[in-house]
Amino acid sequence: MPSACSRLSRSCYDERVSERDRILRGEAHDVLRRELPGLKEAVPLAPLCAYGVGGPAELLYYAETTGALAHAVKTARLAGVPVTVLGRATNVLVSDAGLSGLVVLARNTAHTLDGDVLMVEAGAELPALVTELAGQGLAGLEFAGNIPGSVGGAIVGNAGAYGRAMSDVILSVHLLDGATEHVKQPAQLDFGYRTSLFKQLPELTVLSATCRLQRGERSALLDEIARDAELRRSKHPLEYASCGSYFKNPSRELPAARLIEDAGLKGFTAGRARVSEKHANFLVALPGATAADIVALAVEVKRRVREQSGHELAEEVRRLGF
């Protein structure tokens, strides 16, 4: 009489593969536990993200130094564990299912000055850094004084405002490519409007950067940052959770907000996500929102804008875990 496994050979094979994968996964996780002191498991990511939504990280590690950041990413890759590096999570949307593998939070925040050259680690919080530099009479980054997030995240997305961007001041970026460290010049990093090589190649990780600054007048720089902050408070729905502008502007002359407003979408709601009535390019999370709500809203906004204007909106916010 044929055995159960011979009658159900595919099922038995799948079970053996699943068991083998479970064992290998456990061994890989043991490597991470051994190599990354303080590693946490099943940590909710929503409180760590600007949108305030999303499921848990299977494994979570706080990298307090550049060496720790590089070591965590290298270790995960050598162990075959998926790895996601986050800064302040101000421009990402994490799925409701969360993120499998290892999530590394870049909390390497040191920076030094050599004359007018800034050397800064990826986890440094951008607004605090810019304000500190302005207080020392150092100009060049004041356009980013009210852009939330980390230096590393700002480099990945080539963050900018008022016609200026991170790529305008960067001299070099210290990065991790797989398990190998390199120093690259801006011309090698494919910077563009709200994008860079880092968005195209997720295996690249920003570790630190050097930036060229200039001397400026301290009070004028601080006043510029304060005026920008007041302008943002008046124009943006800061009372709700969001990642700021959700879509890229098709051009400087044609902002996404105008296309969304022209499509009659201000105040449009999907689940517990809404197009802000104050700024149409803000897709805000109302209390109780899910990541699925925000995605559903984004899909509908894109569809209606395309039908109304013929323009295809491109998302600036990065989806993770979908």
PDB file of C-alpha atoms in Angstrom:
ATOM      1  CA  MET A   1       0.000   0.000   0.000  1.00  0.00           C
ATOM      2  CA  PRO A   2       1.460   3.405  -0.910  1.00  0.00           C
ATOM      3  CA  SER A   3       2.437   5.572   2.020  1.00  0.00           C
ATOM      4  CA  ALA A   4       0.648   8.778   2.866  1.00  0.00           C
ATOM      5  CA  CYS A   5       3.685  10.733   1.695  1.00  0.00           C
ATOM      6  CA  SER A   6       3.781   8.951  -1.641  1.00  0.00           C
ATOM      7  CA  ARG A   7       0.081   9.692  -2.164  1.00  0.00           C
ATOM      8  CA  LEU A   8       0.535  13.296  -1.061  1.00  0.00           C
ATOM      9  CA  SER A   9       4.111  13.764  -2.192  1.00  0.00           C
ATOM     10  CA  ARG A  10       3.699  17.466  -2.980  1.00  0.00           C
ATOM     11  CA  SER A  11       2.161  18.179   0.417  1.00  0.00           C
ATOM     12  CA  CYS A  12       4.922  16.283   2.218  1.00  0.00           C
ATOM     13  CA  TYR A  13       7.584  18.068   0.189  1.00  0.00           C
ATOM     14  CA  ASP A  14       6.066  21.426   1.065  1.00  0.00           C
ATOM     15  CA  GLU A  15       5.980  20.460   4.735  1.00  0.00           C
ATOM     16  CA  ARG A  16       9.656  19.464   4.672  1.00  0.00           C
ATOM     17  CA  VAL A  17      10.604  22.707   2.918  1.00  0.00           C
ATOM     18  CA  SER A  18       8.548  24.706   5.396  1.00  0.00           C
ATOM     19  CA  GLU A  19      10.199  22.946   8.336  1.00  0.00           C
ATOM     20  CA  ARG A  20      13.658  23.479   6.856  1.00  0.00           C
ATOM     21  CA  ASP A  21      12.903  27.169   6.296  1.00  0.00           C
ATOM     22  CA  ARG A  22      11.633  27.480   9.867  1.00  0.00           C
ATOM     23  CA  ILE A  23      14.850  25.977  11.221  1.00  0.00           C
ATOM     24  CA  LEU A  24      17.044  28.193   9.021  1.00  0.00           C
ATOM     25  CA  ARG A  25      15.002  31.241  10.012  1.00  0.00           C
ATOM     26  CA  GLY A  26      15.439  30.404  13.681  1.00  0.00           C
ATOM     27  CA  GLU A  27      19.180  29.959  13.240  1.00  0.00           C
ATOM     28  CA  ALA A  28      19.437  33.288  11.405  1.00  0.00           C
ATOM     29  CA  HIS A  29      17.513  35.045  14.154  1.00  0.00           C
ATOM     30  CA  ASP A  30      19.825  33.478  16.728  1.00  0.00           C
ATOM     31  CA  VAL A  31      22.760  35.027  14.872  1.00  0.00           C
ATOM     32  CA  LEU A  32      21.119  38.457  15.078  1.00  0.00           C
ATOM     33  CA  ARG A  33      20.346  38.053  18.774  1.00  0.00           C
ATOM     34  CA  ARG A  34      23.971  37.187  19.414  1.00  0.00           C
ATOM     35  CA  GLU A  35      25.448  39.950  17.241  1.00  0.00           C
ATOM     36  CA  LEU A  36      23.045  42.799  18.043  1.00  0.00           C
ATOM     37  CA  PRO A  37      22.747  43.481  21.777  1.00  0.00           C
ATOM     38  CA  GLY A  38      19.399  44.992  22.665  1.00  0.00           C
ATOM     39  CA  LEU A  39      17.582  43.410  19.718  1.00  0.00           C
ATOM     40  CA  LYS A  40      13.806  43.582  20.260  1.00  0.00           C
ATOM     41  CA  GLU A  41      11.048  41.388  18.840  1.00  0.00           C
ATOM     42  CA  ALA A  42       7.497  42.103  17.656  1.00  0.00           C
ATOM     43  CA  VAL A  43       7.765  45.859  18.234  1.00  0.00           C
ATOM     44  CA  PRO A  44       4.851  48.090  17.072  1.00  0.00           C
ATOM     45  CA  LEU A  45       6.079  50.515  14.420  1.00  0.00           C
ATOM     46  CA  ALA A  46       3.071  52.836  14.376  1.00  0.00           C
ATOM     47  CA  PRO A  47       4.323  54.969  17.323  1.00  0.00           C
ATOM     48  CA  LEU A  48       7.661  55.385  15.525  1.00  0.00           C
ATOM     49  CA  CYS A  49       6.170  56.566  12.217  1.00  0.00           C
ATOM     50  CA  ALA A  50       4.845  59.990  11.272  1.00  0.00           C
ATOM     51  CA  TYR A  51       1.639  58.448   9.939  1.00  0.00           C
ATOM     52  CA  GLY A  52       1.034  56.635  13.222  1.00  0.00           C
ATOM     53  CA  VAL A  53      -0.126  53.496  11.421  1.00  0.00           C
ATOM     54  CA  GLY A  54       1.380  50.166  10.448  1.00  0.00           C
ATOM     55  CA  GLY A  55       2.045  46.783  11.992  1.00  0.00           C
ATOM     56  CA  PRO A  56       5.005  45.524  14.005  1.00  0.00           C
ATOM     57  CA  ALA A  57       8.638  44.943  13.170  1.00  0.00           C
ATOM     58  CA  GLU A  58       9.473  41.266  13.468  1.00  0.00           C
ATOM     59  CA  LEU A  59      12.867  42.304  14.851  1.00  0.00           C
ATOM     60  CA  LEU A  60      13.950  45.835  15.768  1.00  0.00           C
ATOM     61  CA  TYR A  61      17.406  47.246  16.501  1.00  0.00           C
ATOM     62  CA  TYR A  62      18.448  50.761  17.480  1.00  0.00           C
ATOM     63  CA  ALA A  63      21.802  51.603  15.868  1.00  0.00           C
ATOM     64  CA  GLU A  64      23.357  54.304  18.039  1.00  0.00           C
ATOM     65  CA  THR A  65      26.594  54.629  16.022  1.00  0.00           C
ATOM     66  CA  THR A  66      27.571  54.423  12.374  1.00  0.00           C
ATOM     67  CA  GLY A  67      29.572  51.300  13.140  1.00  0.00           C
ATOM     68  CA  ALA A  68      26.529  49.687  14.751  1.00  0.00           C
ATOM     69  CA  LEU A  69      24.351  50.632  11.781  1.00  0.00           C
ATOM     70  CA  ALA A  70      26.756  49.109   9.268  1.00  0.00           C
ATOM     71  CA  HIS A  71      27.265  46.008  11.415  1.00  0.00           C
ATOM     72  CA  ALA A  72      23.522  45.406  11.801  1.00  0.00           C
ATOM     73  CA  VAL A  73      22.845  45.640   8.081  1.00  0.00           C
ATOM     74  CA  LYS A  74      25.843  43.482   7.150  1.00  0.00           C
ATOM     75  CA  THR A  75      24.936  40.848   9.745  1.00  0.00           C
ATOM     76  CA  ALA A  76      21.337  40.616   8.556  1.00  0.00           C
ATOM     77  CA  ARG A  77      22.364  40.270   4.924  1.00  0.00           C
ATOM     78  CA  LEU A  78      24.968  37.627   5.652  1.00  0.00           C
ATOM     79  CA  ALA A  79      22.370  35.719   7.685  1.00  0.00           C
ATOM     80  CA  GLY A  80      19.839  35.969   4.857  1.00  0.00           C
ATOM     81  CA  VAL A  81      17.382  38.046   6.892  1.00  0.00           C
ATOM     82  CA  PRO A  82      15.432  40.831   5.107  1.00  0.00           C
ATOM     83  CA  VAL A  83      16.511  44.209   6.468  1.00  0.00           C
ATOM     84  CA  THR A  84      14.877  47.637   6.384  1.00  0.00           C
ATOM     85  CA  VAL A  85      16.703  50.765   7.556  1.00  0.00           C
ATOM     86  CA  LEU A  86      14.564  53.644   8.818  1.00  0.00           C
ATOM     87  CA  GLY A  87      15.480  57.113   9.979  1.00  0.00           C
ATOM     88  CA  ARG A  88      12.665  59.075  11.603  1.00  0.00           C
ATOM     89  CA  ALA A  89      10.031  57.394   9.359  1.00  0.00           C
ATOM     90  CA  THR A  90       8.590  60.723   8.230  1.00  0.00           C
ATOM     91  CA  ASN A  91       8.215  59.787   4.561  1.00  0.00           C
ATOM     92  CA  VAL A  92       7.242  56.120   4.688  1.00  0.00           C
ATOM     93  CA  LEU A  93       3.987  54.209   5.007  1.00  0.00           C
ATOM     94  CA  VAL A  94       4.313  50.836   6.749  1.00  0.00           C
ATOM     95  CA  SER A  95       1.708  48.187   5.918  1.00  0.00           C
ATOM     96  CA  ASP A  96      -0.772  46.996   8.521  1.00  0.00           C
ATOM     97  CA  ALA A  97       0.975  43.611   8.419  1.00  0.00           C
ATOM     98  CA  GLY A  98       4.224  45.251   9.542  1.00  0.00           C
ATOM     99  CA  LEU A  99       7.721  44.424   8.337  1.00  0.00           C
ATOM    100  CA  SER A 100       9.308  40.985   8.349  1.00  0.00           C
ATOM    101  CA  GLY A 101      12.959  40.452   9.124  1.00  0.00           C
ATOM    102  CA  LEU A 102      15.054  43.129  10.780  1.00  0.00           C
ATOM    103  CA  VAL A 103      14.188  46.816  11.032  1.00  0.00           C
ATOM    104  CA  VAL A 104      17.166  48.994  11.921  1.00  0.00           C
ATOM    105  CA  LEU A 105      16.492  52.458  13.296  1.00  0.00           C
ATOM    106  CA  ALA A 106      19.391  54.767  12.432  1.00  0.00           C
ATOM    107  CA  ARG A 107      20.102  56.696  15.607  1.00  0.00           C
ATOM    108  CA  ASN A 108      23.706  57.619  14.815  1.00  0.00           C
ATOM    109  CA  THR A 109      23.496  61.367  15.320  1.00  0.00           C
ATOM    110  CA  ALA A 110      27.045  62.721  15.646  1.00  0.00           C
ATOM    111  CA  HIS A 111      28.295  65.600  13.537  1.00  0.00           C
ATOM    112  CA  THR A 112      31.523  67.603  13.334  1.00  0.00           C
ATOM    113  CA  LEU A 113      32.697  70.702  11.509  1.00  0.00           C
ATOM    114  CA  ASP A 114      35.961  71.286   9.692  1.00  0.00           C
ATOM    115  CA  GLY A 115      35.747  74.927   8.732  1.00  0.00           C
ATOM    116  CA  ASP A 116      32.670  75.148   6.539  1.00  0.00           C
ATOM    117  CA  VAL A 117      32.512  71.403   5.841  1.00  0.00           C
ATOM    118  CA  LEU A 118      29.925  69.467   7.837  1.00  0.00           C
ATOM    119  CA  MET A 119      30.425  65.757   8.518  1.00  0.00           C
ATOM    120  CA  VAL A 120      27.148  64.276   9.763  1.00  0.00           C
ATOM    121  CA  GLU A 121      25.843  60.789  10.495  1.00  0.00           C
ATOM    122  CA  ALA A 122      22.686  59.462   8.863  1.00  0.00           C
ATOM    123  CA  GLY A 123      20.511  59.349  11.979  1.00  0.00           C
ATOM    124  CA  ALA A 124      20.908  63.024  12.877  1.00  0.00           C
ATOM    125  CA  GLU A 125      17.542  64.802  13.076  1.00  0.00           C
ATOM    126  CA  LEU A 126      17.485  67.367  10.281  1.00  0.00           C
ATOM    127  CA  PRO A 127      15.554  70.342  11.756  1.00  0.00           C
ATOM    128  CA  ALA A 128      17.535  70.338  15.011  1.00  0.00           C
ATOM    129  CA  LEU A 129      20.811  70.122  13.079  1.00  0.00           C
ATOM    130  CA  VAL A 130      19.894  72.972  10.732  1.00  0.00           C
ATOM    131  CA  THR A 131      18.830  75.223  13.602  1.00  0.00           C
ATOM    132  CA  GLU A 132      22.069  74.503  15.457  1.00  0.00           C
ATOM    133  CA  LEU A 133      24.132  75.328  12.363  1.00  0.00           C
ATOM    134  CA  ALA A 134      22.180  78.531  11.727  1.00  0.00           C
ATOM    135  CA  GLY A 135      22.838  79.530  15.332  1.00  0.00           C
ATOM    136  CA  GLN A 136      26.545  79.249  14.526  1.00  0.00           C
ATOM    137  CA  GLY A 137      26.161  81.426  11.447  1.00  0.00           C
ATOM    138  CA  LEU A 138      26.470  78.530   8.979  1.00  0.00           C
ATOM    139  CA  ALA A 139      24.238  78.692   5.902  1.00  0.00           C
ATOM    140  CA  GLY A 140      23.351  76.257   3.145  1.00  0.00           C
ATOM    141  CA  LEU A 141      20.804  73.995   4.805  1.00  0.00           C
ATOM    142  CA  GLU A 142      18.316  76.546   6.110  1.00  0.00           C
ATOM    143  CA  PHE A 143      15.805  75.511   3.404  1.00  0.00           C
ATOM    144  CA  ALA A 144      15.548  72.220   5.327  1.00  0.00           C
ATOM    145  CA  GLY A 145      15.078  73.808   8.734  1.00  0.00           C
ATOM    146  CA  ASN A 146      11.461  72.659   8.953  1.00  0.00           C
ATOM    147  CA  ILE A 147      11.607  69.428   6.956  1.00  0.00           C
ATOM    148  CA  PRO A 148      11.034  66.613   9.454  1.00  0.00           C
ATOM    149  CA  GLY A 149      13.192  63.535   9.300  1.00  0.00           C
ATOM    150  CA  SER A 150      16.786  62.382   9.462  1.00  0.00           C
ATOM    151  CA  VAL A 151      19.768  63.377   7.357  1.00  0.00           C
ATOM    152  CA  GLY A 152      19.889  59.900   5.837  1.00  0.00           C
ATOM    153  CA  GLY A 153      16.231  59.984   4.881  1.00  0.00           C
ATOM    154  CA  ALA A 154      16.625  63.463   3.418  1.00  0.00           C
ATOM    155  CA  ILE A 155      19.475  62.207   1.238  1.00  0.00           C
ATOM    156  CA  VAL A 156      17.508  59.150   0.076  1.00  0.00           C
ATOM    157  CA  GLY A 157      14.581  61.329  -1.019  1.00  0.00           C
ATOM    158  CA  ASN A 158      16.725  64.341  -1.982  1.00  0.00           C
ATOM    159  CA  ALA A 159      14.493  66.418   0.259  1.00  0.00           C
ATOM    160  CA  GLY A 160      14.137  70.059  -0.554  1.00  0.00           C
ATOM    161  CA  ALA A 161      12.067  73.226  -0.554  1.00  0.00           C
ATOM    162  CA  TYR A 162      11.948  76.552  -2.368  1.00  0.00           C
ATOM    163  CA  GLY A 163      13.912  75.246  -5.344  1.00  0.00           C
ATOM    164  CA  ARG A 164      16.794  73.883  -3.256  1.00  0.00           C
ATOM    165  CA  ALA A 165      17.604  70.316  -2.269  1.00  0.00           C
ATOM    166  CA  MET A 166      20.060  68.185  -0.322  1.00  0.00           C
ATOM    167  CA  SER A 167      22.039  67.386  -3.460  1.00  0.00           C
ATOM    168  CA  ASP A 168      22.950  71.092  -3.734  1.00  0.00           C
ATOM    169  CA  VAL A 169      25.110  70.937  -0.605  1.00  0.00           C
ATOM    170  CA  ILE A 170      26.360  67.330  -0.493  1.00  0.00           C
ATOM    171  CA  LEU A 171      30.061  66.767  -1.135  1.00  0.00           C
ATOM    172  CA  SER A 172      30.098  63.008  -0.553  1.00  0.00           C
ATOM    173  CA  VAL A 173      28.056  60.181   0.936  1.00  0.00           C
ATOM    174  CA  HIS A 174      29.465  57.288   2.954  1.00  0.00           C
ATOM    175  CA  LEU A 175      27.258  54.331   2.091  1.00  0.00           C
ATOM    176  CA  LEU A 176      26.901  50.605   2.446  1.00  0.00           C
ATOM    177  CA  ASP A 177      26.365  48.592  -0.731  1.00  0.00           C
ATOM    178  CA  GLY A 178      25.359  45.112   0.324  1.00  0.00           C
ATOM    179  CA  ALA A 179      28.182  44.380   2.754  1.00  0.00           C
ATOM    180  CA  THR A 180      30.765  46.787   1.290  1.00  0.00           C
ATOM    181  CA  GLU A 181      31.318  50.397   2.313  1.00  0.00           C
ATOM    182  CA  HIS A 182      32.015  53.134  -0.248  1.00  0.00           C
ATOM    183  CA  VAL A 183      32.295  56.909  -0.429  1.00  0.00           C
ATOM    184  CA  LYS A 184      30.461  58.342  -3.446  1.00  0.00           C
ATOM    185  CA  GLN A 185      30.244  61.802  -4.977  1.00  0.00           C
ATOM    186  CA  PRO A 186      26.856  63.375  -5.802  1.00  0.00           C
ATOM    187  CA  ALA A 187      27.350  62.786  -9.540  1.00  0.00           C
ATOM    188  CA  GLN A 188      27.445  59.041  -8.823  1.00  0.00           C
ATOM    189  CA  LEU A 189      24.157  59.000  -6.880  1.00  0.00           C
ATOM    190  CA  ASP A 190      21.629  59.894  -9.572  1.00  0.00           C
ATOM    191  CA  PHE A 191      19.996  62.705  -7.621  1.00  0.00           C
ATOM    192  CA  GLY A 192      16.819  64.155  -9.065  1.00  0.00           C
ATOM    193  CA  TYR A 193      13.590  65.767  -7.924  1.00  0.00           C
ATOM    194  CA  ARG A 194      12.726  63.911  -4.688  1.00  0.00           C
ATOM    195  CA  THR A 195      14.744  60.888  -5.721  1.00  0.00           C
ATOM    196  CA  SER A 196      18.197  59.355  -5.773  1.00  0.00           C
ATOM    197  CA  LEU A 197      20.022  56.119  -6.478  1.00  0.00           C
ATOM    198  CA  PHE A 198      19.091  55.034  -2.941  1.00  0.00           C
ATOM    199  CA  LYS A 199      15.414  54.874  -3.938  1.00  0.00           C
ATOM    200  CA  GLN A 200      16.245  52.803  -6.999  1.00  0.00           C
ATOM    201  CA  LEU A 201      18.555  50.387  -5.161  1.00  0.00           C
ATOM    202  CA  PRO A 202      17.253  49.482  -1.685  1.00  0.00           C
ATOM    203  CA  GLU A 203      20.414  47.521  -0.936  1.00  0.00           C
ATOM    204  CA  LEU A 204      22.219  50.863  -0.549  1.00  0.00           C
ATOM    205  CA  THR A 205      22.263  52.359   2.951  1.00  0.00           C
ATOM    206  CA  VAL A 206      23.319  55.907   3.850  1.00  0.00           C
ATOM    207  CA  LEU A 207      25.790  55.855   6.746  1.00  0.00           C
ATOM    208  CA  SER A 208      26.966  59.482   6.823  1.00  0.00           C
ATOM    209  CA  ALA A 209      27.651  62.454   4.567  1.00  0.00           C
ATOM    210  CA  THR A 210      29.765  65.567   4.162  1.00  0.00           C
ATOM    211  CA  CYS A 211      28.179  68.877   3.138  1.00  0.00           C
ATOM    212  CA  ARG A 212      29.579  72.213   2.011  1.00  0.00           C
ATOM    213  CA  LEU A 213      28.228  75.156   4.012  1.00  0.00           C
ATOM    214  CA  GLN A 214      28.869  78.897   3.849  1.00  0.00           C
ATOM    215  CA  ARG A 215      29.158  81.649   6.365  1.00  0.00           C
ATOM    216  CA  GLY A 216      25.990  83.623   6.957  1.00  0.00           C
ATOM    217  CA  GLU A 217      24.463  86.070   9.396  1.00  0.00           C
ATOM    218  CA  ARG A 218      23.151  84.209  12.433  1.00  0.00           C
ATOM    219  CA  SER A 219      20.030  86.265  13.104  1.00  0.00           C
ATOM    220  CA  ALA A 220      19.021  86.355   9.434  1.00  0.00           C
ATOM    221  CA  LEU A 221      19.310  82.564   9.150  1.00  0.00           C
ATOM    222  CA  LEU A 222      17.282  81.939  12.296  1.00  0.00           C
ATOM    223  CA  ASP A 223      14.649  84.455  11.147  1.00  0.00           C
ATOM    224  CA  GLU A 224      14.377  82.640   7.803  1.00  0.00           C
ATOM    225  CA  ILE A 225      13.784  79.319   9.560  1.00  0.00           C
ATOM    226  CA  ALA A 226      11.197  80.901  11.882  1.00  0.00           C
ATOM    227  CA  ARG A 227       9.318  82.531   8.972  1.00  0.00           C
ATOM    228  CA  ASP A 228       9.256  79.221   7.129  1.00  0.00           C
ATOM    229  CA  ALA A 229       7.900  77.476  10.237  1.00  0.00           C
ATOM    230  CA  GLU A 230       5.088  80.025  10.543  1.00  0.00           C
ATOM    231  CA  LEU A 231       4.260  79.694   6.832  1.00  0.00           C
ATOM    232  CA  ARG A 232       4.015  75.922   7.176  1.00  0.00           C
ATOM    233  CA  ARG A 233       1.778  76.216  10.235  1.00  0.00           C
ATOM    234  CA  SER A 234      -0.577  78.450   8.270  1.00  0.00           C
ATOM    235  CA  LYS A 235      -0.688  76.229   5.155  1.00  0.00           C
ATOM    236  CA  HIS A 236      -0.316  72.666   6.422  1.00  0.00           C
ATOM    237  CA  PRO A 237      -2.724  70.505   8.494  1.00  0.00           C
ATOM    238  CA  LEU A 238      -0.217  69.848  11.267  1.00  0.00           C
ATOM    239  CA  GLU A 239      -2.992  68.832  13.660  1.00  0.00           C
ATOM    240  CA  TYR A 240      -3.284  65.487  11.830  1.00  0.00           C
ATOM    241  CA  ALA A 241      -0.797  62.664  11.296  1.00  0.00           C
ATOM    242  CA  SER A 242       0.705  62.661   7.817  1.00  0.00           C
ATOM    243  CA  CYS A 243       3.963  62.425   5.903  1.00  0.00           C
ATOM    244  CA  GLY A 244       3.616  65.890   4.432  1.00  0.00           C
ATOM    245  CA  SER A 245       3.170  66.113   0.678  1.00  0.00           C
ATOM    246  CA  TYR A 246       2.088  62.670  -0.483  1.00  0.00           C
ATOM    247  CA  PHE A 247       2.634  63.111  -4.221  1.00  0.00           C
ATOM    248  CA  LYS A 248       5.471  64.661  -6.191  1.00  0.00           C
ATOM    249  CA  ASN A 249       4.696  67.869  -8.030  1.00  0.00           C
ATOM    250  CA  PRO A 250       4.542  67.213 -11.785  1.00  0.00           C
ATOM    251  CA  SER A 251       6.510  70.459 -12.158  1.00  0.00           C
ATOM    252  CA  ARG A 252       7.255  73.620 -10.206  1.00  0.00           C
ATOM    253  CA  GLU A 253       4.557  75.372 -12.250  1.00  0.00           C
ATOM    254  CA  LEU A 254       2.013  72.587 -11.680  1.00  0.00           C
ATOM    255  CA  PRO A 255       1.811  71.464  -8.045  1.00  0.00           C
ATOM    256  CA  ALA A 256       0.070  68.207  -7.217  1.00  0.00           C
ATOM    257  CA  ALA A 257      -2.144  70.042  -4.722  1.00  0.00           C
ATOM    258  CA  ARG A 258      -3.675  72.100  -7.529  1.00  0.00           C
ATOM    259  CA  LEU A 259      -4.476  69.000  -9.593  1.00  0.00           C
ATOM    260  CA  ILE A 260      -6.063  67.305  -6.587  1.00  0.00           C
ATOM    261  CA  GLU A 261      -8.084  70.381  -5.697  1.00  0.00           C
ATOM    262  CA  ASP A 262      -9.197  70.847  -9.321  1.00  0.00           C
ATOM    263  CA  ALA A 263     -10.480  67.260  -9.230  1.00  0.00           C
ATOM    264  CA  GLY A 264     -12.771  68.301  -6.362  1.00  0.00           C
ATOM    265  CA  LEU A 265     -11.049  66.077  -3.829  1.00  0.00           C
ATOM    266  CA  LYS A 266     -10.446  68.378  -0.878  1.00  0.00           C
ATOM    267  CA  GLY A 267     -12.091  66.680   2.087  1.00  0.00           C
ATOM    268  CA  PHE A 268     -12.559  63.397   0.207  1.00  0.00           C
ATOM    269  CA  THR A 269     -12.364  60.472   2.631  1.00  0.00           C
ATOM    270  CA  ALA A 270     -11.586  56.765   2.312  1.00  0.00           C
ATOM    271  CA  GLY A 271     -12.068  54.870   5.548  1.00  0.00           C
ATOM    272  CA  ARG A 272     -10.283  56.972   8.144  1.00  0.00           C
ATOM    273  CA  ALA A 273      -7.943  58.726   5.689  1.00  0.00           C
ATOM    274  CA  ARG A 274      -8.772  62.113   4.190  1.00  0.00           C
ATOM    275  CA  VAL A 275      -7.536  64.608   1.632  1.00  0.00           C
ATOM    276  CA  SER A 276      -6.822  67.655   3.756  1.00  0.00           C
ATOM    277  CA  GLU A 277      -9.159  70.597   3.250  1.00  0.00           C
ATOM    278  CA  LYS A 278      -6.246  72.877   4.131  1.00  0.00           C
ATOM    279  CA  HIS A 279      -3.649  71.468   1.680  1.00  0.00           C
ATOM    280  CA  ALA A 280      -4.851  69.002  -0.935  1.00  0.00           C
ATOM    281  CA  ASN A 281      -1.510  67.184  -1.237  1.00  0.00           C
ATOM    282  CA  PHE A 282      -1.683  66.110   2.401  1.00  0.00           C
ATOM    283  CA  LEU A 283      -3.388  62.739   2.821  1.00  0.00           C
ATOM    284  CA  VAL A 284      -4.001  62.771   6.551  1.00  0.00           C
ATOM    285  CA  ALA A 285      -4.688  59.914   8.938  1.00  0.00           C
ATOM    286  CA  LEU A 286      -7.722  60.495  11.134  1.00  0.00           C
ATOM    287  CA  PRO A 287      -7.900  58.708  14.512  1.00  0.00           C
ATOM    288  CA  GLY A 288      -8.356  54.994  13.893  1.00  0.00           C
ATOM    289  CA  ALA A 289      -6.886  55.076  10.377  1.00  0.00           C
ATOM    290  CA  THR A 290      -5.080  52.093   8.897  1.00  0.00           C
ATOM    291  CA  ALA A 291      -2.341  51.932   6.296  1.00  0.00           C
ATOM    292  CA  ALA A 292      -4.892  50.284   3.998  1.00  0.00           C
ATOM    293  CA  ASP A 293      -7.116  53.366   4.330  1.00  0.00           C
ATOM    294  CA  ILE A 294      -4.286  55.649   3.245  1.00  0.00           C
ATOM    295  CA  VAL A 295      -3.378  53.448   0.277  1.00  0.00           C
ATOM    296  CA  ALA A 296      -7.024  53.263  -0.803  1.00  0.00           C
ATOM    297  CA  LEU A 297      -7.256  57.050  -0.629  1.00  0.00           C
ATOM    298  CA  ALA A 298      -4.043  57.495  -2.630  1.00  0.00           C
ATOM    299  CA  VAL A 299      -5.252  55.098  -5.332  1.00  0.00           C
ATOM    300  CA  GLU A 300      -8.555  56.934  -5.672  1.00  0.00           C
ATOM    301  CA  VAL A 301      -6.872  60.352  -5.767  1.00  0.00           C
ATOM    302  CA  LYS A 302      -4.550  59.185  -8.538  1.00  0.00           C
ATOM    303  CA  ARG A 303      -7.475  57.729 -10.500  1.00  0.00           C
ATOM    304  CA  ARG A 304      -9.613  60.855 -10.286  1.00  0.00           C
ATOM    305  CA  VAL A 305      -6.746  63.221 -11.086  1.00  0.00           C
ATOM    306  CA  ARG A 306      -5.838  61.100 -14.110  1.00  0.00           C
ATOM    307  CA  GLU A 307      -9.433  61.120 -15.335  1.00  0.00           C
ATOM    308  CA  GLN A 308      -9.902  64.841 -14.716  1.00  0.00           C
ATOM    309  CA  SER A 309      -6.562  66.193 -15.986  1.00  0.00           C
ATOM    310  CA  GLY A 310      -4.687  63.394 -17.736  1.00  0.00           C
ATOM    311  CA  HIS A 311      -1.788  63.725 -15.273  1.00  0.00           C
ATOM    312  CA  GLU A 312      -0.422  60.634 -13.534  1.00  0.00           C
ATOM    313  CA  LEU A 313       0.587  61.527  -9.986  1.00  0.00           C
ATOM    314  CA  ALA A 314       3.720  59.848  -8.619  1.00  0.00           C
ATOM    315  CA  GLU A 315       3.932  59.046  -4.930  1.00  0.00           C
ATOM    316  CA  GLU A 316       6.662  60.698  -2.890  1.00  0.00           C
ATOM    317  CA  VAL A 317       5.847  58.651   0.221  1.00  0.00           C
ATOM    318  CA  ARG A 318       7.475  55.195   0.161  1.00  0.00           C
ATOM    319  CA  ARG A 319       5.320  52.151   0.894  1.00  0.00           C
ATOM    320  CA  LEU A 320       6.959  49.400   2.942  1.00  0.00           C
ATOM    321  CA  GLY A 321       5.710  45.884   3.554  1.00  0.00           C
ATOM    322  CA  PHE A 322       2.896  45.911   1.009  1.00  0.00           C
TER     323      PHE A 322
END
